[in-house]
Tab-separated table of C-alpha atoms and ligand atoms in Angstrom:
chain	number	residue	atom	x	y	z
A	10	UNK	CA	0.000	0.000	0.000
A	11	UNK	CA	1.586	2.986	-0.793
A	12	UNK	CA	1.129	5.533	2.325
A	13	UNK	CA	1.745	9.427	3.100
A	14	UNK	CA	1.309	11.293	6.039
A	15	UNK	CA	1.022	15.158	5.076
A	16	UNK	CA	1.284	17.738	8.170
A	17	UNK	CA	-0.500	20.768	8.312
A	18	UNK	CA	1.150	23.476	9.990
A	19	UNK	CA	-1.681	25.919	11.073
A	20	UNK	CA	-4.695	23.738	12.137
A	21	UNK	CA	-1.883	20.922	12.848
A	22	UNK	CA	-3.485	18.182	10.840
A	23	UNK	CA	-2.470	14.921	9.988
A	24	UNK	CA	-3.379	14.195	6.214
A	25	UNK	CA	-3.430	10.939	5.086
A	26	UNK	CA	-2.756	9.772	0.869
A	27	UNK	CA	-3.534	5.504	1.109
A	28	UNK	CA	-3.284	4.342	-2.477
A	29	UNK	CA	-3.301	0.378	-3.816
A	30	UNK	CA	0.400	0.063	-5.535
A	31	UNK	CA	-0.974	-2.107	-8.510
A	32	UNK	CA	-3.961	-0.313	-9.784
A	33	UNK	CA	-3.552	3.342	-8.197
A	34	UNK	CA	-6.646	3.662	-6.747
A	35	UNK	CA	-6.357	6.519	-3.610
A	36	UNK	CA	-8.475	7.658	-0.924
A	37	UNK	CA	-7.430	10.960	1.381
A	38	UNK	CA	-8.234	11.199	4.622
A	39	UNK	CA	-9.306	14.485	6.092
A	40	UNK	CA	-7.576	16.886	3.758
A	41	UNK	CA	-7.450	20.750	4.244
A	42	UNK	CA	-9.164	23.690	2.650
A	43	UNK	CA	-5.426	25.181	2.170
A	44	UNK	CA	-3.416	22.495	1.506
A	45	UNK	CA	-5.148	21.781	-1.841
A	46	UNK	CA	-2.303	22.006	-4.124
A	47	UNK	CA	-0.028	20.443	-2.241
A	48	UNK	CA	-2.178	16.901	-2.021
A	49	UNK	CA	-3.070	17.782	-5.714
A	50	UNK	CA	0.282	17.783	-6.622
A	51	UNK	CA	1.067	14.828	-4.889
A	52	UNK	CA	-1.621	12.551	-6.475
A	53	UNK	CA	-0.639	13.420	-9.750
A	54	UNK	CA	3.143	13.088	-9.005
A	55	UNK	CA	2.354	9.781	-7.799
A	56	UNK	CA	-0.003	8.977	-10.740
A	57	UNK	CA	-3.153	7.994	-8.590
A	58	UNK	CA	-6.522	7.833	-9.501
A	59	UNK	CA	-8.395	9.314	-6.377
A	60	UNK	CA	-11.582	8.264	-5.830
A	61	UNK	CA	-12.717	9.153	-3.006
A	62	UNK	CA	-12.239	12.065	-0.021
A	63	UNK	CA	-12.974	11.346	3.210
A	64	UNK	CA	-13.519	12.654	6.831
A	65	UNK	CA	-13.405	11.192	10.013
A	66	UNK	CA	-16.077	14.086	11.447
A	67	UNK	CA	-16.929	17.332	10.766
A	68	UNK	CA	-13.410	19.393	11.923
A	69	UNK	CA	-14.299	22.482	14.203
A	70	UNK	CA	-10.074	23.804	13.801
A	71	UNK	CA	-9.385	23.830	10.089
A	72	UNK	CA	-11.719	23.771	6.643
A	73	UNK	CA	-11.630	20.492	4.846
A	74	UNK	CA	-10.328	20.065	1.379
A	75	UNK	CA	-12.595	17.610	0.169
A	76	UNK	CA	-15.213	19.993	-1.982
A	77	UNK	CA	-12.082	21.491	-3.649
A	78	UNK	CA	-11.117	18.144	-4.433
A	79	UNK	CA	-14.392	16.872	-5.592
A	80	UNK	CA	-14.645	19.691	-7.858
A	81	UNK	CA	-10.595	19.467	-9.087
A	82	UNK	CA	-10.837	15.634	-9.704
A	83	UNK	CA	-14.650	14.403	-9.584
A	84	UNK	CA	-13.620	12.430	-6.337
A	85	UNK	CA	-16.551	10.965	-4.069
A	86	UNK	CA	-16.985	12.934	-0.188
A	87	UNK	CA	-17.696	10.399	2.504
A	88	UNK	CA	-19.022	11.404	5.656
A	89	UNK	CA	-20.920	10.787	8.502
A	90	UNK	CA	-24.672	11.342	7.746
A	91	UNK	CA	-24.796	13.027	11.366
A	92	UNK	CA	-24.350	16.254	10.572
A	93	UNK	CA	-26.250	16.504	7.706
A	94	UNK	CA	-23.574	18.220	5.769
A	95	UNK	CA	-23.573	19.058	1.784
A	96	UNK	CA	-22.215	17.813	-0.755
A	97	UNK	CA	-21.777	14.164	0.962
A	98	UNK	CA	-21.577	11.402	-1.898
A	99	UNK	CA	-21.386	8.754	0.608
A	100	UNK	CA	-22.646	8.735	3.965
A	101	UNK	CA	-20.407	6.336	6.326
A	102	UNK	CA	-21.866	4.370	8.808
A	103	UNK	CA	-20.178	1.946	11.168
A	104	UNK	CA	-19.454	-1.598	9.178
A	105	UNK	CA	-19.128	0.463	5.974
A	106	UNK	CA	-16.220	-0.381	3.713
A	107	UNK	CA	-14.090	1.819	1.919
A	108	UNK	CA	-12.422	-0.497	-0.732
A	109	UNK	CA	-9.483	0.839	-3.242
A	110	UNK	CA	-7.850	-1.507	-5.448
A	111	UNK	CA	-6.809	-4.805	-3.170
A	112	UNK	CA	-7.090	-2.903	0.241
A	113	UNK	CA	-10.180	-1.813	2.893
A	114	UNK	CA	-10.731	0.593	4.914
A	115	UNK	CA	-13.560	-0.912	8.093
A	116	UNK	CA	-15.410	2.257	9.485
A	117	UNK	CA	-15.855	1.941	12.960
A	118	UNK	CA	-17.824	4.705	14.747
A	119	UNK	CA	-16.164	6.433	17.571
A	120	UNK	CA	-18.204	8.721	19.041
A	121	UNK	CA	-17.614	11.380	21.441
A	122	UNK	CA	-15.826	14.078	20.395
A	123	UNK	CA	-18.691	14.839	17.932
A	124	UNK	CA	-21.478	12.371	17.671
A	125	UNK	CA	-20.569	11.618	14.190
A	126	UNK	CA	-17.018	10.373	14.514
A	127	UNK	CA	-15.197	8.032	12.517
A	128	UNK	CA	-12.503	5.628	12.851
A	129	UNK	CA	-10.697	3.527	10.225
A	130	UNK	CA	-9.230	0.382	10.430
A	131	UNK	CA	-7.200	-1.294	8.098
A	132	UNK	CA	-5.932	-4.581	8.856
A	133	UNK	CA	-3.786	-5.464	6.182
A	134	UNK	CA	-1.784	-3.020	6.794
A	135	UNK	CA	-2.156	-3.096	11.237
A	136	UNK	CA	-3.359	0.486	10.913
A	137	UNK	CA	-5.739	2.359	12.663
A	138	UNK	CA	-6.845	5.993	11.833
A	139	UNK	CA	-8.285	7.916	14.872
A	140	UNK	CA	-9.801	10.972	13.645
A	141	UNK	CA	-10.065	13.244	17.139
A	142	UNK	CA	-11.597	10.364	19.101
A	143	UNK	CA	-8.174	9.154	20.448
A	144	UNK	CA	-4.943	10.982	20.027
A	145	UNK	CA	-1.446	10.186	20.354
A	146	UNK	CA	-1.729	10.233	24.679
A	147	UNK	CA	-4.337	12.303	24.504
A	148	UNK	CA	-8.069	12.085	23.165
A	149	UNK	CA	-10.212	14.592	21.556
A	150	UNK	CA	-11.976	17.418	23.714
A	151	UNK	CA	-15.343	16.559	24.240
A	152	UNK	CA	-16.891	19.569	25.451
A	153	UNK	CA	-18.878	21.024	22.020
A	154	UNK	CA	-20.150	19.647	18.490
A	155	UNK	CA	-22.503	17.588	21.004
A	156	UNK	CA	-19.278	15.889	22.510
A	157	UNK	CA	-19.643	13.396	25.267
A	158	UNK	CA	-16.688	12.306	27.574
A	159	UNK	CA	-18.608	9.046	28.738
A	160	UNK	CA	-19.356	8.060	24.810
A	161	UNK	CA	-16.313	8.715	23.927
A	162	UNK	CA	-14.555	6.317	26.843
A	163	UNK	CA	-16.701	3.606	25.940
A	164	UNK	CA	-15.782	4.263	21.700
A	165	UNK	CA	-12.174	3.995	22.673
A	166	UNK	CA	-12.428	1.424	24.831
A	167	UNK	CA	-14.794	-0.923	22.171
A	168	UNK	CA	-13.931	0.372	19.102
A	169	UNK	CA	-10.063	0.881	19.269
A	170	UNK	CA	-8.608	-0.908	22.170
A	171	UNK	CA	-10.022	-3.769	20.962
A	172	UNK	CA	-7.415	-3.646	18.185
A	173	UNK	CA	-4.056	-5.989	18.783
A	174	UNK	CA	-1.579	-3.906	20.479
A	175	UNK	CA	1.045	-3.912	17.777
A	176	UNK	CA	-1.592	-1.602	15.335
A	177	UNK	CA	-0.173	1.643	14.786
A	178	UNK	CA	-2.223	4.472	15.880
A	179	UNK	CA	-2.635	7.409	12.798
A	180	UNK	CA	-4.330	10.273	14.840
A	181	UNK	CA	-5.730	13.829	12.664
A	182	UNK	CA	-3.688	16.228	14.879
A	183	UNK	CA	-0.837	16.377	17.122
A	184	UNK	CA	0.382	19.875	18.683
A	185	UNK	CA	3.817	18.126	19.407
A	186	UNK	CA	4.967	16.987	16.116
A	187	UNK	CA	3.755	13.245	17.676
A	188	UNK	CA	3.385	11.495	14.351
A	189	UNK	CA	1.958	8.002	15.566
A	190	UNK	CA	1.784	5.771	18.121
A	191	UNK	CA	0.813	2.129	18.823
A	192	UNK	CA	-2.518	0.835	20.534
A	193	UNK	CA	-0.497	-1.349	23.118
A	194	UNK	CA	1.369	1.773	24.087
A	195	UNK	CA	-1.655	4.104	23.921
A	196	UNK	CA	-3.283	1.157	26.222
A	197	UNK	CA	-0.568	1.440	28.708
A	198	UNK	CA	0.376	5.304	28.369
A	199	UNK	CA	-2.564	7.336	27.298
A	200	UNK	CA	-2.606	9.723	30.166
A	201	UNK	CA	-6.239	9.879	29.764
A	202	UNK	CA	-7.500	6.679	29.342
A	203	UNK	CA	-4.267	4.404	29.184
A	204	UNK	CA	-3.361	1.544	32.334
A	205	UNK	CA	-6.479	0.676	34.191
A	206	UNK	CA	-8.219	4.141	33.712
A	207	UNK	CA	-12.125	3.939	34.657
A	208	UNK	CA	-14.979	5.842	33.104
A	209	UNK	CA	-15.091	8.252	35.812
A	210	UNK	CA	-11.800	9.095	35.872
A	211	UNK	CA	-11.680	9.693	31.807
A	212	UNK	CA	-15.114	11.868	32.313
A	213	UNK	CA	-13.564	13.355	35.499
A	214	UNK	CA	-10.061	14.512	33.105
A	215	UNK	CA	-11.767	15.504	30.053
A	216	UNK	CA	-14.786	17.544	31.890
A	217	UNK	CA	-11.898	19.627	33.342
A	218	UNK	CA	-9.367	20.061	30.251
A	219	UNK	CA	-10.385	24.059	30.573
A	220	UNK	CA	-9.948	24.499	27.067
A	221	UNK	CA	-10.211	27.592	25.041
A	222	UNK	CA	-12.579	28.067	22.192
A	223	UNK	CA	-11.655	26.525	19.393
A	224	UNK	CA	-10.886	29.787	17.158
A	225	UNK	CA	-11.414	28.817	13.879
A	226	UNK	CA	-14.981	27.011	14.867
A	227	UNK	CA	-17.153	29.875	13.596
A	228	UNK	CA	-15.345	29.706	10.261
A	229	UNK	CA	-14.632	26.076	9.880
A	230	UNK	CA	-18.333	24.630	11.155
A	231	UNK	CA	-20.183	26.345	9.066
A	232	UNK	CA	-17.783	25.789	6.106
A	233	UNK	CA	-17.658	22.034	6.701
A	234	UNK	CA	-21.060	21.385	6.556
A	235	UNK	CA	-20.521	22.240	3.219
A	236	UNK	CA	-17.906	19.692	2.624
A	237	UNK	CA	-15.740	23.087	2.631
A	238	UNK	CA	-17.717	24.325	-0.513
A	239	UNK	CA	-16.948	28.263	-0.023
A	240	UNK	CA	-20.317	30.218	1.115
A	241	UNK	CA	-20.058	33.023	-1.803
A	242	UNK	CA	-18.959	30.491	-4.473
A	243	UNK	CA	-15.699	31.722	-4.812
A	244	UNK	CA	-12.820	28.743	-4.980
A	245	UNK	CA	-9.100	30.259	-4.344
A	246	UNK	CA	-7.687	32.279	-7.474
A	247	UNK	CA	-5.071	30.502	-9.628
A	248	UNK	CA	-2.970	32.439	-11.302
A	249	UNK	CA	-4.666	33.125	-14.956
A	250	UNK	CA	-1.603	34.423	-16.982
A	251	UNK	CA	-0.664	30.986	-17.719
A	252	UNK	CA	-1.623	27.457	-17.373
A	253	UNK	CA	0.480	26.670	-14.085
A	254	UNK	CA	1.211	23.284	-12.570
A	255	UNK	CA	2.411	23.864	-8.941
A	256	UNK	CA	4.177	20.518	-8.638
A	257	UNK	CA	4.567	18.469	-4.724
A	258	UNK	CA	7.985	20.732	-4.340
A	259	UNK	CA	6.529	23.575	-4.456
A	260	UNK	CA	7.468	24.896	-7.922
A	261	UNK	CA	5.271	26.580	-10.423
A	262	UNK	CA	5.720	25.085	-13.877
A	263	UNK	CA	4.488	25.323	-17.390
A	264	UNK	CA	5.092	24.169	-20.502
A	265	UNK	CA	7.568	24.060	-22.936
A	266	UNK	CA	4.515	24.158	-25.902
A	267	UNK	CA	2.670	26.926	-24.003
A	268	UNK	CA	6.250	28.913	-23.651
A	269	UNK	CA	7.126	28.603	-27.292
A	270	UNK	CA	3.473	29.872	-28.198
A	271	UNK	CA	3.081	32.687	-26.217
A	272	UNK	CA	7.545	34.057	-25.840
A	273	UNK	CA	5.728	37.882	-26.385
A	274	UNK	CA	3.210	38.107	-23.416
A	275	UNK	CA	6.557	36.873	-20.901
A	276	UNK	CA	9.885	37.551	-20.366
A	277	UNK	CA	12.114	34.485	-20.538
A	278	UNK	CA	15.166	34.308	-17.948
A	279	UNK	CA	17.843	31.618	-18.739
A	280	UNK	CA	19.805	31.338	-16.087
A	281	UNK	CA	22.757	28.592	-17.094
A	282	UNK	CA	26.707	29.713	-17.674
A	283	UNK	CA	27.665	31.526	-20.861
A	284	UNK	CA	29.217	28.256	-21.687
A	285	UNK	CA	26.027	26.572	-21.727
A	286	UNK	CA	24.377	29.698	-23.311
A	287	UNK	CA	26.774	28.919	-26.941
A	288	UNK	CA	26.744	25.540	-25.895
A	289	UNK	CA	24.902	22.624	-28.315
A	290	UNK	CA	21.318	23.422	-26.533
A	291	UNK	CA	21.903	26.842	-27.701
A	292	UNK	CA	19.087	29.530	-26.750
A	293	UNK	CA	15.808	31.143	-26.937
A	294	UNK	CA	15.565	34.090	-29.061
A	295	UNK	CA	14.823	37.044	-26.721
A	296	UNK	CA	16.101	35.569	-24.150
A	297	UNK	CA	17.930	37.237	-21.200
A	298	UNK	CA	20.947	35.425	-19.627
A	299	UNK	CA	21.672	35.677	-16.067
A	300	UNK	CA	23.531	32.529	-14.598
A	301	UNK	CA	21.371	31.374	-11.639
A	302	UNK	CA	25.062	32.514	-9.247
A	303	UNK	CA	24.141	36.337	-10.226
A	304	UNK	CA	20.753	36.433	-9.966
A	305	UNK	CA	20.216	37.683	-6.266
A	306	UNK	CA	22.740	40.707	-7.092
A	307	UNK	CA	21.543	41.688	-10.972
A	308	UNK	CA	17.841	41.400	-10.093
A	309	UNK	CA	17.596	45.402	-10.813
A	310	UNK	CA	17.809	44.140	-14.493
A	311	UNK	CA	15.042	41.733	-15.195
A	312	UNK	CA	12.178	43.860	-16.324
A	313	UNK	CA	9.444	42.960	-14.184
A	314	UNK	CA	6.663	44.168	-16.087
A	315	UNK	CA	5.749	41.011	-17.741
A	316	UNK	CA	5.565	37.248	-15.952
A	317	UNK	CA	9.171	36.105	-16.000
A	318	UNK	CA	9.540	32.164	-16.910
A	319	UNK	CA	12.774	31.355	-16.082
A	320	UNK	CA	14.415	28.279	-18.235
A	321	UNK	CA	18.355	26.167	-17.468
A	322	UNK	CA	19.462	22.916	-19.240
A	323	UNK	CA	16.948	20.813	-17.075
A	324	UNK	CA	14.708	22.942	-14.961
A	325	UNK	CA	16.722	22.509	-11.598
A	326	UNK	CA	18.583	25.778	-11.481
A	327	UNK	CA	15.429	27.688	-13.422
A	328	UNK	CA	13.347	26.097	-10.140
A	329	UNK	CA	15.277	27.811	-7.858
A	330	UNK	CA	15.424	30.948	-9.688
A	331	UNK	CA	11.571	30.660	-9.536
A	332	UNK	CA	11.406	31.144	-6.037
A	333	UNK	CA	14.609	33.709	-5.874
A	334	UNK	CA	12.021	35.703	-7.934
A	335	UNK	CA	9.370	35.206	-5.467
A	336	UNK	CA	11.227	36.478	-2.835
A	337	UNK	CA	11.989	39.495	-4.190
A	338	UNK	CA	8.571	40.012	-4.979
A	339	UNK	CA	7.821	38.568	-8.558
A	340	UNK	CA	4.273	37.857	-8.377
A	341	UNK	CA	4.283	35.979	-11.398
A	342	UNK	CA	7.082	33.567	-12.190
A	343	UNK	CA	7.189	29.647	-13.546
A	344	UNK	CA	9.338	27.116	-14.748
A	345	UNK	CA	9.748	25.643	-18.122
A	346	UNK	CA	9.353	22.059	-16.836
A	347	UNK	CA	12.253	19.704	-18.337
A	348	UNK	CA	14.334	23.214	-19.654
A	349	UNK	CA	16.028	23.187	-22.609
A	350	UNK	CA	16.738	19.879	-23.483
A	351	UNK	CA	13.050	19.058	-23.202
A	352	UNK	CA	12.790	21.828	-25.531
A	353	UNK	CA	14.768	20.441	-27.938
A	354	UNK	CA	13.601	17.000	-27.699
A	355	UNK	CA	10.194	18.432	-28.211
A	356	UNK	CA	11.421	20.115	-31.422
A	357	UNK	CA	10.307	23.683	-30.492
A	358	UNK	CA	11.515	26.668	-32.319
A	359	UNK	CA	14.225	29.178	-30.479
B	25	FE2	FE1	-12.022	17.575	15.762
């Protein structure tokens, strides 16, 4: 199974990319509104065919991804049908499968943090996602979204500790950079409900956490029972002077083709050694050379009133120019993906 664990930093959100190696069939587990591109870029980096978003419960601290996703690749959303949120495709109930390609995904509900919390297992693999319901020795807050500390003791108690001890634990946050844990050590460590904890004493803990208000919850509630469909229609702006691929590095690229077509609306930036500039990958016409080791200190001479698409022999040293640019303040600025020699292999005029 191929497997990713993606990190959020504001909300601090665990997103998780399970895909079936042979046939490429992905799931993603409770993706974020802002991280979009980023999981975008990484399913088509890693060539998978995502079929389906889901969430373990409606998220009160962050916006999830999965409308944007829906929309971007015509992915189901699975949900619980407790909250009665939009633009669900498939309501999960406990017993529920989520199959892709040779593997499963069990949905066990976990109640307690919110009353429509899921967990999934997946025991091919000896993995268990948590959602909020238990956390790496902790457990979700229980005190809103119709929470209840006694449902939730007896969800991680029934649902989850139930699980062999050598399952690894996957939870959707962690304010310490925790990454996972194991149910055996959760069983014996958990602070909150670990060794020989009662009900009473996991009510007694979580009834007194004394936690703030969560402050994204009159943003994010609202927004997720929309499946994180944005109230005025509006979907973040892409950049529309060309068509962009931001890949899973971070790097805005674009085509060769769409370079050679349109070399009068940009300015083109080479940035390889005058050897390479006379070398046998010669140049673009109109280009400007400025080897990627003088860039910071020549900026003053790249006219900036035109998108600047920067170009080297393979699109390594143009990448970094990229974001050079974007520190100084270029607003628009891309890569010609695969530089000059995919140029030239492609045949494209200078
Ligand atoms: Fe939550």
């Amino acid at each position: 199974m191929i497997f990713r664990q993606l990190f959020d930093q504001v909300s601090s959100t665990y997103t998780y990319l399970l895909a079936d190696e042979a046939t490429r069939e992905a799931i993603l587990l409770d993706c974020v509104f802002e991280e979009h591109e980023r999981d975008r870029a990484l399913v088509r980096e890693l060539e998978l065919n995502l079929t389906c978003v889901v969430d373990s419960h409606c998220h009160a601290d962050h916006v999830t991804g999965a409308w944007l996703m829906k929309r971007a690749l015509g992915c189901q959303v699975a949900l619980s049908p407790a909250y009665g949120a939009k633009n669900v495709d498939r309501p999960l109930s406990h017993g529920d499968e989520i199959v892709f390609g040779s593997h499963v995904l069990e949905v066990r509900a976990t109640p307690g943090h919110t009353d429509g919390c899921l967990s999934f297992a997946s025991p091919d693999t000896s993995r268990v996602f948590t959602g909020d319901a238990l956390l790496v020795r902790g457990a979700g807050r229980t005190d809103f979204q119709k929470g209840s500390a006694r449902t939730l003791y007896r969800s991680i108690q029934e649902q989850l500790f139930s699980l062999p001890d050598d399952w690894q634990v996957y939870p959707a946050h962690d304010y310490e950079g925790r990454t996972s844990s194991t149910i055996g050590e959760e069983r014996r460590y958990n602070p909150r409900i670990g060794a020989a904890a009662r009900e009473e004493d996991f009510v007694g803990y979580m009834e007194n956490l004394g936690l703030p208000h969560p402050k994204q919850l009159a943003v994010a509630l609202p927004a997720n029972l929309r499946s994180g469909e944005p109230e005025d229609g509006r979907v973040p702006t892409h950049p529309d002077w060309a068509p962009l691929v931001v890949t899973y590095g971070g790097i805005s690229e674009v085509d060769p083709e769409w370079v050679a077509k349109h070399k009068a609306d940009i300015h083109l930036l080479d940035v390889r050694g005058t050897a390479e500039w006379d070398g046998e990958l010669g140049h673009l016409e109109g280009a400007q050379l400025i080897p990627l080791d003088e860039l910071r200190a020549r900026l003053a001479e790249v006219p900036m009133d035109r998108p600047i698409v920067t170009v080297c022999q393979t699109g390594k040293r143009s990448a970094l120019a990229t974001t050079i640019l974007k520190k100084a303040g270029v607003p628009r600025t891309a890569n010609v993906s695969g530089g000059m020699l995919r140029w030239r292999q492609l045949g494209l005029p200078s």
